[in-house]
Amino acid sequence: MKRATGIGGIFFKTKDPKAMKAWYNRHLGVPIPNPYSGLFEWREKDNPNRVGYTVWSPFDKDTDYFGEGEQTFMINYRVENLAELLEVLKQEGIKVVKEMEEHEYGKFAWIQDPEGNRIELWEPIDEGFQKINNLEE
């Protein structure tokens, strides 16, 4: 069973998410196709016709999306079969901090690493993701 297949997103806290998105867009060319995040498009190595995306998103400094504590960033990992992976991780003693959610753009769940950092797992539905971000080809 494959586990993480790539980076699905990089999220970090900031005092002013809107200004941060504008700065990164202007100075580093981070594409910002929606009000929430930047997106990097790429092609799968084993299937170059399949498009994938990595989300880049600044969050408000007071967000609780990363869990409790002082965590200032969170990484989202793409996975292929989230339900199966969660069962394996539970058997391995990994703490699942938020059960799986399903959306039109994929399934999500959250675990913690040994230092208490929240990690987001995402089984994407690329077609749904493209639709909500107006990226349909």
Tab-separated table of C-alpha atoms in Angstrom:
chain	number	residue	atom	x	y	z
A	1	MET	CA	0.000	0.000	0.000
A	2	LYS	CA	1.267	3.439	-0.904
A	3	ARG	CA	1.214	5.974	1.873
A	4	ALA	CA	2.153	9.597	1.057
A	5	THR	CA	2.396	10.125	-2.698
A	6	GLY	CA	3.409	13.797	-2.617
A	7	ILE	CA	2.908	17.156	-0.998
A	8	GLY	CA	-0.687	18.303	-1.325
A	9	GLY	CA	-0.266	21.614	0.429
A	10	ILE	CA	1.831	23.879	2.582
A	11	PHE	CA	-0.033	26.041	5.089
A	12	PHE	CA	1.374	28.645	7.463
A	13	LYS	CA	0.123	31.264	9.896
A	14	THR	CA	0.564	34.965	9.208
A	15	LYS	CA	-0.672	38.287	10.582
A	16	ASP	CA	-2.178	39.335	7.241
A	17	PRO	CA	-2.957	36.478	4.826
A	18	LYS	CA	-4.233	38.804	2.083
A	19	ALA	CA	-1.079	40.941	2.113
A	20	MET	CA	1.110	37.831	2.264
A	21	LYS	CA	-0.588	36.320	-0.801
A	22	ALA	CA	-0.107	39.597	-2.690
A	23	TRP	CA	3.588	39.786	-1.705
A	24	TYR	CA	4.330	36.195	-2.772
A	25	ASN	CA	2.401	36.678	-6.005
A	26	ARG	CA	4.193	39.915	-6.884
A	27	HIS	CA	7.729	38.988	-5.855
A	28	LEU	CA	7.867	35.220	-6.392
A	29	GLY	CA	5.103	34.713	-8.934
A	30	VAL	CA	3.059	32.356	-6.757
A	31	PRO	CA	-0.169	31.885	-8.737
A	32	ILE	CA	-3.224	32.913	-6.683
A	33	PRO	CA	-6.312	31.711	-8.634
A	34	ASN	CA	-8.780	32.090	-5.752
A	35	PRO	CA	-9.202	34.191	-2.590
A	36	TYR	CA	-7.872	31.439	-0.315
A	37	SER	CA	-4.666	30.027	-1.690
A	38	GLY	CA	-2.016	29.716	-4.313
A	39	LEU	CA	-1.803	26.653	-6.518
A	40	PHE	CA	1.107	24.957	-8.211
A	41	GLU	CA	0.184	22.655	-11.081
A	42	TRP	CA	2.284	19.621	-11.961
A	43	ARG	CA	2.034	16.345	-13.858
A	44	GLU	CA	2.263	12.878	-12.375
A	45	LYS	CA	5.533	11.121	-13.140
A	46	ASP	CA	3.917	7.780	-14.072
A	47	ASN	CA	0.921	9.378	-15.810
A	48	PRO	CA	1.951	12.702	-17.408
A	49	ASN	CA	-1.571	13.279	-18.736
A	50	ARG	CA	-2.886	13.534	-15.177
A	51	VAL	CA	-2.625	16.988	-13.614
A	52	GLY	CA	-2.051	17.407	-9.891
A	53	TYR	CA	-1.932	20.440	-7.638
A	54	THR	CA	-0.065	21.565	-4.560
A	55	VAL	CA	-1.887	24.167	-2.491
A	56	TRP	CA	0.019	27.026	-0.873
A	57	SER	CA	-1.989	28.940	1.700
A	58	PRO	CA	-1.322	31.528	4.390
A	59	PHE	CA	-3.797	31.282	7.287
A	60	ASP	CA	-4.719	33.879	9.874
A	61	LYS	CA	-2.360	33.783	12.868
A	62	ASP	CA	-5.292	32.900	15.164
A	63	THR	CA	-6.519	29.872	13.206
A	64	ASP	CA	-7.140	26.658	15.089
A	65	TYR	CA	-6.985	24.631	11.856
A	66	PHE	CA	-3.468	23.460	12.760
A	67	GLY	CA	-4.656	22.194	16.140
A	68	GLU	CA	-3.879	23.467	19.578
A	69	GLY	CA	-0.531	24.835	20.602
A	70	GLU	CA	2.172	26.834	18.922
A	71	GLN	CA	2.285	25.080	15.557
A	72	THR	CA	2.849	27.758	12.900
A	73	PHE	CA	2.682	25.580	9.785
A	74	MET	CA	1.073	22.402	8.553
A	75	ILE	CA	1.928	20.139	5.636
A	76	ASN	CA	-0.762	18.315	3.675
A	77	TYR	CA	0.271	14.997	2.139
A	78	ARG	CA	-1.512	13.458	-0.843
A	79	VAL	CA	-2.478	9.807	-0.303
A	80	GLU	CA	-4.217	7.220	-2.490
A	81	ASN	CA	-6.579	5.385	-0.127
A	82	LEU	CA	-7.197	7.441	2.976
A	83	ALA	CA	-9.648	5.087	4.707
A	84	GLU	CA	-7.272	2.136	4.384
A	85	LEU	CA	-4.273	4.219	5.436
A	86	LEU	CA	-6.069	5.504	8.538
A	87	GLU	CA	-6.787	1.939	9.655
A	88	VAL	CA	-3.117	0.998	9.242
A	89	LEU	CA	-1.950	4.132	11.065
A	90	LYS	CA	-4.334	3.451	13.966
A	91	GLN	CA	-2.969	-0.114	14.203
A	92	GLU	CA	0.526	1.403	14.342
A	93	GLY	CA	-0.507	3.580	17.286
A	94	ILE	CA	-0.662	6.868	15.376
A	95	LYS	CA	-3.021	9.415	16.905
A	96	VAL	CA	-5.844	10.450	14.568
A	97	VAL	CA	-6.827	13.905	15.839
A	98	LYS	CA	-9.731	14.513	13.485
A	99	GLU	CA	-11.663	11.811	11.661
A	100	MET	CA	-12.041	11.662	7.913
A	101	GLU	CA	-14.159	14.270	6.135
A	102	GLU	CA	-15.424	13.935	2.585
A	103	HIS	CA	-15.827	16.856	0.164
A	104	GLU	CA	-16.320	17.120	-3.599
A	105	TYR	CA	-12.572	17.764	-3.947
A	106	GLY	CA	-11.383	14.889	-1.778
A	107	LYS	CA	-11.189	13.150	1.564
A	108	PHE	CA	-9.253	14.605	4.496
A	109	ALA	CA	-8.043	13.393	7.893
A	110	TRP	CA	-5.572	14.682	10.461
A	111	ILE	CA	-2.908	12.904	12.487
A	112	GLN	CA	-0.064	13.996	14.771
A	113	ASP	CA	3.643	13.321	14.536
A	114	PRO	CA	5.655	12.375	17.673
A	115	GLU	CA	6.170	16.057	18.581
A	116	GLY	CA	2.454	16.868	18.387
A	117	ASN	CA	2.486	18.592	14.988
A	118	ARG	CA	-0.794	18.224	13.127
A	119	ILE	CA	-0.491	16.692	9.650
A	120	GLU	CA	-3.261	16.767	7.075
A	121	LEU	CA	-3.816	13.754	4.804
A	122	TRP	CA	-5.688	14.293	1.528
A	123	GLU	CA	-7.046	11.785	-0.952
A	124	PRO	CA	-7.764	14.227	-3.773
A	125	ILE	CA	-10.544	14.142	-6.283
A	126	ASP	CA	-8.729	16.216	-8.865
A	127	GLU	CA	-11.819	16.851	-10.994
A	128	GLY	CA	-13.675	18.318	-8.008
A	129	PHE	CA	-10.607	20.318	-7.012
A	130	GLN	CA	-10.325	21.733	-10.528
A	131	LYS	CA	-14.025	22.629	-10.509
A	132	ILE	CA	-13.990	24.592	-7.237
A	133	ASN	CA	-10.858	26.467	-8.343
A	134	ASN	CA	-12.155	27.203	-11.863
A	135	LEU	CA	-9.311	25.145	-13.375
A	136	GLU	CA	-11.356	22.888	-15.614
A	137	GLU	CA	-9.555	22.194	-18.847
